[in-house]
Short mmCIF file of C-alpha atoms in Angstrom, two decimals:
data_model
loop_
_atom_site.label_atom_id
_atom_site.label_comp_id
_atom_site.label_asym_id
_atom_site.label_seq_id
_atom_site.Cartn_x
_atom_site.Cartn_y
_atom_site.Cartn_z
CA MET A 1 -40.69 -0.13 -6.84
CA ALA A 2 -37.47 -2.14 -7.01
CA GLN A 3 -34.89 -1.65 -4.30
CA VAL A 4 -31.18 -1.87 -5.08
CA LEU A 5 -29.19 -3.71 -2.39
CA GLU A 6 -25.45 -3.89 -2.19
CA PHE A 7 -23.76 -7.21 -1.40
CA LYS A 8 -20.30 -6.92 0.11
CA LEU A 9 -17.52 -9.50 0.31
CA PRO A 10 -18.39 -11.34 3.56
CA ASP A 11 -16.08 -12.28 6.40
CA LEU A 12 -14.55 -15.54 5.17
CA GLY A 13 -13.37 -16.67 8.60
CA GLU A 14 -9.99 -18.13 9.67
CA GLY A 15 -8.58 -14.60 10.04
CA LEU A 16 -8.80 -13.92 6.30
CA THR A 17 -9.07 -10.23 5.39
CA GLU A 18 -9.10 -10.29 1.60
CA ALA A 19 -9.81 -12.46 -1.43
CA GLU A 20 -9.07 -12.43 -5.15
CA ILE A 21 -11.86 -12.66 -7.72
CA VAL A 22 -11.19 -15.78 -9.80
CA ARG A 23 -14.37 -16.07 -11.85
CA TRP A 24 -17.70 -14.30 -11.99
CA LEU A 25 -20.61 -16.73 -12.10
CA VAL A 26 -23.20 -14.11 -13.09
CA GLU A 27 -23.41 -11.20 -15.53
CA VAL A 28 -25.05 -7.81 -15.14
CA GLY A 29 -28.72 -8.29 -15.97
CA ASP A 30 -28.86 -11.92 -14.80
CA VAL A 31 -31.60 -12.94 -12.41
CA VAL A 32 -30.22 -14.58 -9.26
CA ALA A 33 -31.97 -16.54 -6.54
CA ILE A 34 -31.36 -16.25 -2.83
CA ASP A 35 -28.14 -18.10 -1.86
CA GLN A 36 -27.11 -18.61 -5.49
CA PRO A 37 -23.30 -18.54 -5.89
CA VAL A 38 -22.38 -15.38 -7.78
CA VAL A 39 -18.58 -15.31 -7.72
CA GLU A 40 -15.66 -17.65 -7.16
CA VAL A 41 -12.89 -16.17 -5.01
CA GLU A 42 -9.48 -17.40 -3.92
CA THR A 43 -8.30 -16.75 -0.39
CA ALA A 44 -5.07 -17.65 1.31
CA LYS A 45 -6.76 -20.87 2.41
CA ALA A 46 -8.87 -22.12 -0.47
CA MET A 47 -11.04 -21.41 -3.48
CA VAL A 48 -14.68 -20.85 -2.50
CA GLU A 49 -17.95 -19.86 -4.12
CA VAL A 50 -19.69 -16.91 -2.49
CA PRO A 51 -23.52 -16.99 -2.45
CA CYS A 52 -25.61 -13.83 -2.57
CA PRO A 53 -28.17 -13.49 0.23
CA TYR A 54 -30.53 -11.51 -2.05
CA GLY A 55 -32.73 -12.57 -4.93
CA GLY A 56 -33.27 -10.26 -7.88
CA VAL A 57 -31.55 -8.77 -10.93
CA VAL A 58 -27.80 -8.06 -10.90
CA THR A 59 -27.35 -4.36 -11.68
CA ALA A 60 -23.59 -3.95 -11.19
CA ARG A 61 -20.41 -5.90 -10.48
CA PHE A 62 -17.39 -4.42 -8.73
CA GLY A 63 -13.98 -5.77 -9.70
CA GLU A 64 -12.67 -7.69 -12.67
CA GLU A 65 -11.34 -11.22 -12.51
CA GLY A 66 -7.93 -11.11 -10.85
CA THR A 67 -8.84 -8.13 -8.65
CA GLU A 68 -8.07 -8.47 -4.94
CA LEU A 69 -10.77 -7.11 -2.64
CA PRO A 70 -10.77 -6.62 1.14
CA VAL A 71 -13.52 -8.04 3.32
CA GLY A 72 -16.38 -5.55 3.33
CA ALA A 73 -15.74 -4.20 -0.18
CA PRO A 74 -18.75 -4.16 -2.54
CA LEU A 75 -19.09 -7.25 -4.75
CA LEU A 76 -22.28 -6.48 -6.65
CA THR A 77 -25.68 -4.80 -6.40
CA VAL A 78 -29.01 -6.55 -6.83
CA ALA A 79 -32.37 -4.98 -7.61
CA VAL A 80 -35.05 -6.74 -5.55
CA GLY A 81 -38.76 -6.22 -5.19
CA ALA A 82 -40.04 -3.45 -2.90
CA PRO A 83 -39.69 -4.49 0.76
CA GLU A 84 -42.75 -4.96 2.93
CA GLY A 85 -43.48 -2.19 5.38
CA PRO A 86 -43.59 1.63 5.21
CA SER A 87 -41.93 2.97 2.07
CA GLY A 88 -40.71 6.04 3.86
CA SER A 89 -38.78 4.18 6.54
CA ASP A 90 -35.42 5.60 7.35
CA LYS A 91 -34.08 2.16 8.25
CA ASP A 92 -30.84 1.15 6.57
CA SER A 93 -32.05 -0.98 3.68
CA GLY A 94 -28.88 -3.08 3.32
CA SER A 95 -27.77 -3.52 6.90
CA ASP A 96 -29.76 -6.70 7.52
CA PRO A 97 -30.22 -9.34 4.84
CA GLU A 98 -33.17 -10.82 6.67
CA SER A 99 -35.09 -7.54 6.64
CA SER A 100 -34.68 -7.38 2.84
CA GLY A 101 -35.72 -10.93 2.09
CA GLY A 102 -32.16 -12.26 2.15
CA SER A 103 -31.01 -15.44 3.86
CA GLY A 104 -28.00 -14.19 5.79
CA ASN A 105 -25.82 -16.96 4.34
CA VAL A 106 -22.27 -16.02 3.45
CA LEU A 107 -20.47 -19.08 2.07
CA VAL A 108 -21.61 -22.35 0.55
CA GLY A 109 -21.21 -25.14 3.10
CA TYR A 110 -20.14 -22.88 5.98
CA GLY A 111 -23.42 -22.39 7.82
CA THR A 112 -24.90 -19.13 9.01
CA GLY A 113 -23.85 -18.92 12.62
CA ALA A 114 -24.46 -15.64 14.37
CA PRO A 115 -21.65 -13.18 13.68
CA ALA A 116 -19.59 -11.72 16.48
CA ALA A 117 -20.66 -8.23 15.54
CA ARG A 118 -23.16 -6.87 13.03
CA ARG A 119 -21.68 -4.49 10.48
CA ARG A 120 -23.94 -1.83 9.07
CA ARG A 121 -23.76 -1.06 5.39
CA ILE A 122 -23.22 2.59 4.52
CA ARG A 123 -25.55 3.82 1.84
CA PRO A 124 -23.95 6.05 -0.81
CA ASP A 125 -26.17 9.01 0.13
CA ARG A 126 -24.95 8.74 3.72
CA LEU A 127 -21.30 8.15 2.99
CA ASP A 128 -20.22 11.69 3.79
CA ARG A 129 -22.04 11.80 7.12
CA ALA A 130 -20.78 8.33 8.14
CA VAL A 131 -17.18 9.21 7.37
CA THR A 132 -17.44 12.60 9.10
CA GLU A 133 -18.66 10.98 12.30
CA ALA A 134 -15.88 8.36 12.25
CA PRO A 135 -12.35 9.16 13.47
CA VAL A 136 -10.18 10.41 10.62
CA SER A 137 -7.47 7.85 9.98
CA ALA A 138 -5.66 9.49 7.11
CA ALA A 139 -1.98 10.24 7.64
CA PRO A 140 -0.66 13.81 7.14
CA VAL A 141 0.91 14.92 3.90
CA VAL A 142 4.51 13.83 3.80
CA LYS A 143 6.98 15.24 1.32
CA ALA A 144 10.05 13.36 2.51
CA PRO A 145 10.98 9.89 1.12
CA VAL A 146 8.73 7.07 2.31
CA LEU A 147 11.34 5.31 4.42
CA GLU A 148 12.18 8.40 6.41
CA ALA A 149 8.56 9.44 6.80
CA ARG A 150 7.56 6.22 8.56
CA ALA A 151 9.68 7.11 11.54
CA VAL A 152 7.55 10.18 12.35
CA LYS A 153 3.79 9.78 12.55
CA ALA A 154 1.37 12.45 13.72
CA PRO A 155 -1.53 11.48 15.97
CA VAL A 156 -4.73 10.63 14.11
CA ALA A 157 -6.57 13.52 15.74
CA ASP A 158 -4.05 16.00 14.31
CA ALA A 159 -4.66 14.99 10.68
CA PRO A 160 -5.45 18.13 8.68
CA VAL A 161 -8.98 18.56 7.42
CA SER A 162 -9.00 20.47 4.17
CA GLU A 163 -11.64 19.36 1.71
CA GLY A 164 -14.27 17.47 3.66
CA PRO A 165 -14.55 13.76 4.45
CA VAL A 166 -12.43 11.15 2.71
CA PRO A 167 -14.53 8.69 0.62
CA VAL A 168 -13.19 5.49 2.23
CA VAL A 169 -15.32 2.78 3.83
CA SER A 170 -12.87 -0.09 4.40
CA PRO A 171 -10.80 0.04 7.61
CA LEU A 172 -8.22 -2.10 5.81
CA VAL A 173 -7.73 0.62 3.17
CA ARG A 174 -7.34 3.28 5.86
CA ARG A 175 -4.83 1.19 7.77
CA LEU A 176 -2.82 0.44 4.62
CA ALA A 177 -2.71 4.14 3.79
CA ARG A 178 -1.73 5.07 7.33
CA GLN A 179 1.07 2.47 7.47
CA ASN A 180 2.54 3.81 4.23
CA ASP A 181 1.97 7.53 4.93
CA ILE A 182 -0.39 7.99 2.02
CA ASP A 183 -2.63 11.08 2.18
CA LEU A 184 -6.06 9.79 1.20
CA ARG A 185 -7.25 13.33 0.45
CA ARG A 186 -4.87 13.46 -2.50
CA LEU A 187 -6.24 10.28 -4.11
CA THR A 188 -9.03 9.96 -6.65
CA GLY A 189 -11.05 6.83 -5.99
CA SER A 190 -11.80 4.40 -8.79
CA GLY A 191 -14.79 2.87 -7.00
CA PRO A 192 -18.44 3.85 -7.27
CA ASP A 193 -19.08 7.52 -6.42
CA GLY A 194 -15.33 8.09 -6.12
CA LEU A 195 -14.89 5.49 -3.36
CA ILE A 196 -11.18 4.89 -2.65
CA LEU A 197 -10.33 1.19 -2.98
CA ARG A 198 -7.28 -0.78 -1.98
CA ALA A 199 -6.08 -0.78 -5.58
CA ASP A 200 -5.97 3.03 -5.45
CA VAL A 201 -3.82 3.00 -2.31
CA ASP A 202 -1.54 0.29 -3.74
CA ARG A 203 -1.06 2.42 -6.85
CA ALA A 204 -0.17 5.44 -4.71
CA ILE A 205 2.33 3.39 -2.71
CA ARG A 206 4.05 2.20 -5.88
CA THR A 207 4.19 5.75 -7.19
CA ALA A 208 5.70 6.98 -3.93
CA GLU A 209 8.29 4.21 -3.96
CA GLU A 210 9.30 4.93 -7.52
CA THR A 211 9.65 8.63 -6.70
CA ALA A 212 11.74 7.85 -3.63
CA THR A 213 13.96 5.53 -5.68
CA ALA A 214 14.63 8.24 -8.23
CA THR A 215 15.48 10.91 -5.63
CA THR A 216 17.18 9.05 -2.79
CA ARG A 217 19.69 6.24 -2.32
CA ALA A 218 17.25 4.37 -0.08
CA ALA A 219 15.62 2.66 -3.04
CA GLN A 220 12.29 0.92 -2.52
CA ALA A 221 11.85 -0.79 -5.87
CA PRO A 222 13.68 -1.19 -9.19
CA VAL A 223 13.13 1.72 -11.58
CA GLN A 224 12.55 1.20 -15.28
CA ALA A 225 15.58 2.71 -16.95
CA GLN A 226 15.02 5.42 -19.54
CA ALA A 227 18.29 4.71 -21.36
CA PRO A 228 19.17 1.29 -22.81
CA ALA A 229 22.49 1.40 -20.97
CA ALA A 230 20.81 1.17 -17.55
CA ALA A 231 20.82 -2.58 -16.99
CA VAL A 232 20.07 -3.01 -13.30
CA ALA A 233 18.44 -1.16 -10.44
CA ALA A 234 18.51 -1.57 -6.69
CA ALA A 235 15.82 -3.87 -5.31
CA PRO A 236 14.27 -3.35 -1.85
CA ASN A 237 16.40 -6.10 -0.32
CA GLY A 238 19.60 -4.62 -1.67
CA VAL A 239 20.15 -7.36 -4.26
CA ALA A 240 20.81 -6.28 -7.82
CA ALA A 241 17.92 -7.12 -10.13
CA ALA A 242 17.58 -6.86 -13.87
CA VAL A 243 15.31 -4.10 -15.09
CA ASP A 244 13.10 -6.58 -16.92
CA ALA A 245 12.96 -9.04 -13.99
CA GLU A 246 9.53 -10.50 -13.34
CA ARG A 247 8.00 -9.63 -9.96
CA ILE A 248 5.37 -12.07 -8.68
CA PRO A 249 3.16 -10.95 -5.78
CA LEU A 250 3.21 -13.22 -2.74
CA ARG A 251 -0.52 -13.61 -2.26
CA GLY A 252 -3.19 -16.25 -2.17
CA VAL A 253 -1.98 -19.77 -1.43
CA ARG A 254 1.64 -18.87 -2.23
CA GLY A 255 1.56 -15.95 0.20
CA ALA A 256 -0.05 -18.04 2.94
CA VAL A 257 2.57 -20.77 2.51
CA ALA A 258 5.37 -18.19 2.64
CA ASP A 259 4.00 -16.64 5.83
CA LYS A 260 3.50 -19.97 7.56
CA LEU A 261 6.91 -21.39 6.66
CA SER A 262 8.65 -18.17 7.71
CA ARG A 263 6.83 -18.23 11.03
CA SER A 264 7.77 -21.86 11.55
CA ARG A 265 11.46 -21.17 10.94
CA THR A 266 11.33 -18.09 13.18
CA GLU A 267 9.47 -19.55 16.16
CA ILE A 268 10.24 -23.28 16.23
CA PRO A 269 13.69 -24.63 17.22
CA ASP A 270 13.47 -27.66 14.99
CA ALA A 271 15.77 -30.63 14.58
CA THR A 272 15.76 -33.48 12.06
CA CYS A 273 16.68 -37.14 12.28
CA TRP A 274 16.38 -39.76 9.56
CA VAL A 275 16.78 -43.48 8.92
CA ASP A 276 16.80 -45.84 5.94
CA ALA A 277 14.29 -48.67 6.14
CA ASP A 278 13.73 -51.85 4.15
CA ALA A 279 10.17 -51.47 2.82
CA THR A 280 10.12 -54.76 0.92
CA GLU A 281 7.73 -56.47 3.35
CA LEU A 282 5.44 -53.42 3.49
CA MET A 283 5.18 -53.36 -0.31
CA ALA A 284 4.43 -57.09 -0.31
CA VAL A 285 1.65 -56.60 2.27
CA ARG A 286 0.17 -53.77 0.18
CA ALA A 287 0.27 -55.91 -2.96
CA ALA A 288 -1.52 -58.71 -1.10
CA MET A 289 -4.21 -56.30 0.15
CA ASN A 290 -4.85 -54.93 -3.31
CA ALA A 291 -4.89 -58.39 -4.91
CA ALA A 292 -7.50 -59.75 -2.48
CA THR A 293 -10.76 -60.95 -4.03
CA GLY A 294 -14.11 -62.05 -2.70
CA PRO A 295 -15.40 -60.91 0.70
CA SER A 296 -11.96 -59.64 1.74
CA ALA A 297 -11.62 -57.39 -1.30
CA GLY A 298 -11.85 -53.64 -0.90
CA PRO A 299 -10.61 -50.31 -2.25
CA LYS A 300 -6.97 -50.12 -3.29
CA VAL A 301 -4.64 -49.19 -0.44
CA SER A 302 -1.95 -46.59 -1.07
CA VAL A 303 1.50 -46.42 0.48
CA LEU A 304 0.54 -43.06 1.99
CA ALA A 305 -2.46 -44.62 3.72
CA LEU A 306 -0.27 -47.35 5.21
CA LEU A 307 2.26 -44.80 6.47
CA ALA A 308 -0.56 -42.68 7.87
CA ARG A 309 -1.86 -45.65 9.87
CA ILE A 310 1.66 -46.36 11.09
CA CYS A 311 1.94 -42.70 12.19
CA THR A 312 -1.23 -42.86 14.28
CA ALA A 313 0.08 -45.98 16.02
CA ALA A 314 3.44 -44.29 16.64
CA LEU A 315 1.78 -41.15 18.03
CA ALA A 316 -0.17 -43.30 20.48
CA ARG A 317 3.20 -44.50 21.81
CA PHE A 318 4.87 -41.10 21.66
CA PRO A 319 2.12 -38.50 22.37
CA GLU A 320 4.75 -35.78 22.92
CA LEU A 321 4.88 -35.31 19.15
CA ASN A 322 1.11 -34.77 18.89
CA SER A 323 1.22 -31.45 20.68
CA THR A 324 1.74 -27.73 20.27
CA VAL A 325 3.44 -24.99 22.27
CA ASP A 326 1.50 -22.12 23.85
CA THR A 327 4.23 -19.48 23.82
CA GLU A 328 2.23 -16.93 25.80
CA ALA A 329 1.46 -19.34 28.64
CA ARG A 330 4.83 -21.12 28.24
CA GLU A 331 3.09 -24.48 28.18
CA ILE A 332 3.22 -27.62 26.04
CA VAL A 333 -0.31 -28.59 25.04
CA ARG A 334 -0.70 -32.31 24.35
CA LEU A 335 -3.65 -32.89 22.07
CA PRO A 336 -6.11 -35.73 22.72
CA GLY A 337 -6.83 -36.63 19.09
CA VAL A 338 -4.77 -37.01 15.93
CA HIS A 339 -5.84 -34.84 13.02
CA LEU A 340 -3.40 -35.96 10.37
CA GLY A 341 -2.40 -33.51 7.65
CA PHE A 342 -0.74 -34.60 4.42
CA ALA A 343 1.10 -32.38 1.98
CA ALA A 344 -0.50 -32.17 -1.47
CA GLN A 345 0.98 -30.32 -4.43
CA THR A 346 -1.66 -28.68 -6.65
CA GLU A 347 -1.69 -26.23 -9.54
CA ARG A 348 -2.47 -23.49 -7.01
CA GLY A 349 0.47 -24.45 -4.81
CA LEU A 350 1.16 -26.56 -1.74
CA VAL A 351 -1.81 -27.32 0.50
CA VAL A 352 -2.16 -29.54 3.57
CA PRO A 353 -5.61 -31.18 3.83
CA VAL A 354 -6.41 -32.70 7.22
CA VAL A 355 -7.83 -36.17 7.95
CA ARG A 356 -9.96 -35.62 11.05
CA ASP A 357 -9.77 -38.13 13.92
CA ALA A 358 -7.20 -40.26 12.13
CA HIS A 359 -6.51 -42.14 15.38
CA THR A 360 -10.01 -43.67 15.19
CA ARG A 361 -9.69 -44.83 11.58
CA ASN A 362 -8.24 -47.98 10.05
CA THR A 363 -6.03 -48.04 6.97
CA GLU A 364 -8.94 -48.36 4.56
CA SER A 365 -10.82 -45.43 6.10
CA ILE A 366 -7.73 -43.22 6.13
CA GLY A 367 -7.01 -44.11 2.50
CA ALA A 368 -10.56 -43.25 1.42
CA GLU A 369 -10.43 -39.88 3.18
CA ILE A 370 -7.01 -39.09 1.70
CA ALA A 371 -8.36 -39.87 -1.77
CA ARG A 372 -11.44 -37.67 -1.22
CA LEU A 373 -9.44 -34.71 0.08
CA THR A 374 -6.84 -35.09 -2.67
CA GLU A 375 -9.55 -34.81 -5.32
CA LEU A 376 -10.96 -31.69 -3.65
CA ALA A 377 -7.46 -30.22 -3.54
CA ARG A 378 -6.92 -30.98 -7.23
CA THR A 379 -10.12 -29.18 -8.18
CA GLY A 380 -9.51 -26.29 -5.78
CA LYS A 381 -12.66 -26.99 -3.75
CA LEU A 382 -11.15 -27.53 -0.31
CA SER A 383 -12.77 -25.38 2.37
CA PRO A 384 -10.71 -23.53 5.01
CA ALA A 385 -12.03 -25.98 7.62
CA GLN A 386 -10.48 -28.87 5.68
CA LEU A 387 -7.09 -27.14 5.63
CA THR A 388 -6.76 -26.22 9.29
CA GLY A 389 -6.64 -27.89 12.67
CA GLY A 390 -3.96 -30.50 11.93
CA THR A 391 -1.86 -31.89 14.79
CA PHE A 392 0.76 -33.86 12.80
CA THR A 393 1.74 -33.84 9.12
CA LEU A 394 2.91 -36.56 6.74
CA ASN A 395 4.90 -35.37 3.72
CA ASN A 396 5.38 -37.81 0.84
CA TYR A 397 8.03 -35.98 -1.20
CA GLY A 398 9.09 -39.29 -2.73
CA VAL A 399 6.52 -38.71 -5.48
CA PHE A 400 8.91 -36.05 -6.83
CA GLY A 401 11.64 -38.66 -7.27
CA VAL A 402 13.83 -37.57 -4.34
CA ASP A 403 15.25 -39.70 -1.55
CA GLY A 404 15.38 -37.35 1.41
CA SER A 405 14.55 -33.92 2.75
CA THR A 406 14.49 -31.88 5.95
CA PRO A 407 10.82 -30.86 6.16
CA ILE A 408 9.73 -27.56 7.69
CA ILE A 409 7.19 -28.09 10.47
CA ASN A 410 3.65 -27.04 9.69
CA HIS A 411 3.19 -24.37 12.38
CA PRO A 412 1.81 -24.67 15.08
CA GLU A 413 2.31 -28.44 15.00
CA ALA A 414 5.28 -30.10 16.69
CA ALA A 415 6.50 -32.59 14.10
CA MET A 416 6.40 -33.76 10.48
CA LEU A 417 7.34 -37.14 9.02
CA GLY A 418 8.90 -37.15 5.56
CA LEU A 419 8.77 -40.09 3.17
CA GLY A 420 11.27 -40.43 0.31
CA ARG A 421 10.97 -42.53 -2.82
CA ILE A 422 10.95 -46.32 -2.47
CA MET A 423 13.48 -47.83 -4.83
CA PRO A 424 15.63 -50.98 -5.25
CA LYS A 425 18.97 -50.76 -3.46
CA PRO A 426 21.64 -53.22 -2.28
CA TRP A 427 20.83 -54.18 1.31
CA VAL A 428 22.12 -56.73 3.78
CA HIS A 429 19.18 -59.03 4.46
CA GLN A 430 19.52 -62.05 6.76
CA GLY A 431 23.28 -61.84 6.52
CA GLU A 432 23.43 -61.71 2.76
CA LEU A 433 23.61 -58.89 0.23
CA ALA A 434 20.34 -58.57 -1.65
CA VAL A 435 18.37 -56.06 -3.67
CA ARG A 436 15.59 -54.68 -1.48
CA GLN A 437 12.99 -51.88 -1.66
CA VAL A 438 14.53 -49.15 0.50
CA VAL A 439 13.02 -45.88 1.68
CA GLN A 440 14.43 -42.99 3.67
CA LEU A 441 12.27 -41.64 6.52
CA SER A 442 12.95 -38.25 8.10
CA LEU A 443 11.39 -36.66 11.17
CA THR A 444 11.58 -32.95 11.88
CA PHE A 445 10.42 -32.11 15.39
CA ASP A 446 10.08 -29.17 17.75
CA HIS A 447 12.87 -29.57 20.29
CA ARG A 448 10.78 -27.76 22.89
CA VAL A 449 8.26 -30.59 23.16
CA CYS A 450 10.70 -33.47 23.44
CA ASP A 451 14.34 -34.50 23.32
CA GLY A 452 16.18 -36.60 20.77
CA GLY A 453 15.41 -39.83 22.59
CA THR A 454 11.66 -39.43 22.09
CA ALA A 455 12.04 -38.36 18.47
CA GLY A 456 14.42 -41.22 17.77
CA GLY A 457 12.06 -43.70 19.43
CA PHE A 458 9.17 -42.49 17.30
CA LEU A 459 11.15 -42.75 14.08
CA ARG A 460 12.54 -46.15 14.98
CA TYR A 461 9.05 -47.50 15.67
CA VAL A 462 7.84 -46.20 12.30
CA ALA A 463 10.83 -47.82 10.59
CA ASP A 464 10.18 -51.14 12.41
CA CYS A 465 6.57 -51.12 11.19
CA VAL A 466 7.75 -50.45 7.64
CA GLU A 467 10.26 -53.30 7.79
CA GLN A 468 7.96 -55.67 9.71
CA PRO A 469 4.30 -54.74 9.17
CA ALA A 470 3.28 -57.48 11.58
CA VAL A 471 4.42 -55.15 14.40
CA LEU A 472 1.23 -53.19 13.77
CA LEU A 473 -0.89 -56.21 14.75
CA ARG A 474 -0.09 -55.43 18.37
CA THR A 475 -2.07 -52.19 18.19
CA LEU A 476 -4.98 -53.26 15.92
#
């Protein structure tokens, strides 16, 4: 007899707690093999394919494309062959993939290392008992406006019990409801067997905010006007907004970028210095490299690869900028290796792939890795591991046709070098006015790790290498 197993959205790592369904790779009724990718999801870090640890026939899918699911929420169910062993066993059939013929894999290319803690799946017929035994996390019924209600919270143990256990499995859903004073007992779940999902809680929050807006002056969101004369409504931040204004959720890559940049501006006392440099000789060296034939020929070298190699040489001279700050220990942590990030603009937003061990690579190797990571970023196939762990970032905003910028440091790094467009400008060269290829370089640095003298020395060395590439021969 076939056994139906439920596959839940696995822990994606890197502190990620939710993901958005981008594209289903299987349909109900399809036969899937063990570790076959079944869905493509987008997290705050990357787009990944999630493999199913079971082999069998897909009997149900949970969530349409565009739906955001928390870690631990059901993704799909698979009917597999009857498991070996006693048929009357009371063992939880879905708690261990290995006991059901599954592989235990969670993500393509991420390995199957032992988890920190095993999470047992709750079978539908045991949902009530599992929830009854767990502490009740639902907040009490609140009739006052949402803003005022958040100031008074009853202890969890005092939550009223009126109509039995609440059909909620996800701790994230319970926490979201508790933080927004939503009484889960008043909600009707849209999940299987009436399970309350995050979408149900989000819908209740929006309803509560709209009600509070209509009845109090502490508005939480713009209200759709009933009369044509009502042109604007109060937005949560107090700024007037048109009734038909578009509201775009800050989630996925955009949300992650917003969080990281806000944290950088909040925690890091940054400063910026910049300098114009004559890049004529650097461009001539690059042209000579790319024009080489015979045994000395090789892949084309980009300007970004040359600047990346210059950065690794500069960081060897000024290691203060290849560091991070441990705020809890009040220590500056100087990092032994350079993992060089570079900003890449994609259709999904800004991402920062990382070239591992850049200090051990030459220009050609760095260029090849940048090209490989750029292609993965373009296709949305970068893994979280390829987007984290950087120690210094290079930002080539010159590709957008601008000369200068004041970059925001990629937290928790200590510095970022910005590269403007390279363009012909009048320049005094060898005592005479000439047209030269000029570029503006800017360095934003964490003032806690070094003073202006160190930052200025780093930037000046980079500029000297740009103007006289032969300077790099000293360190090759």
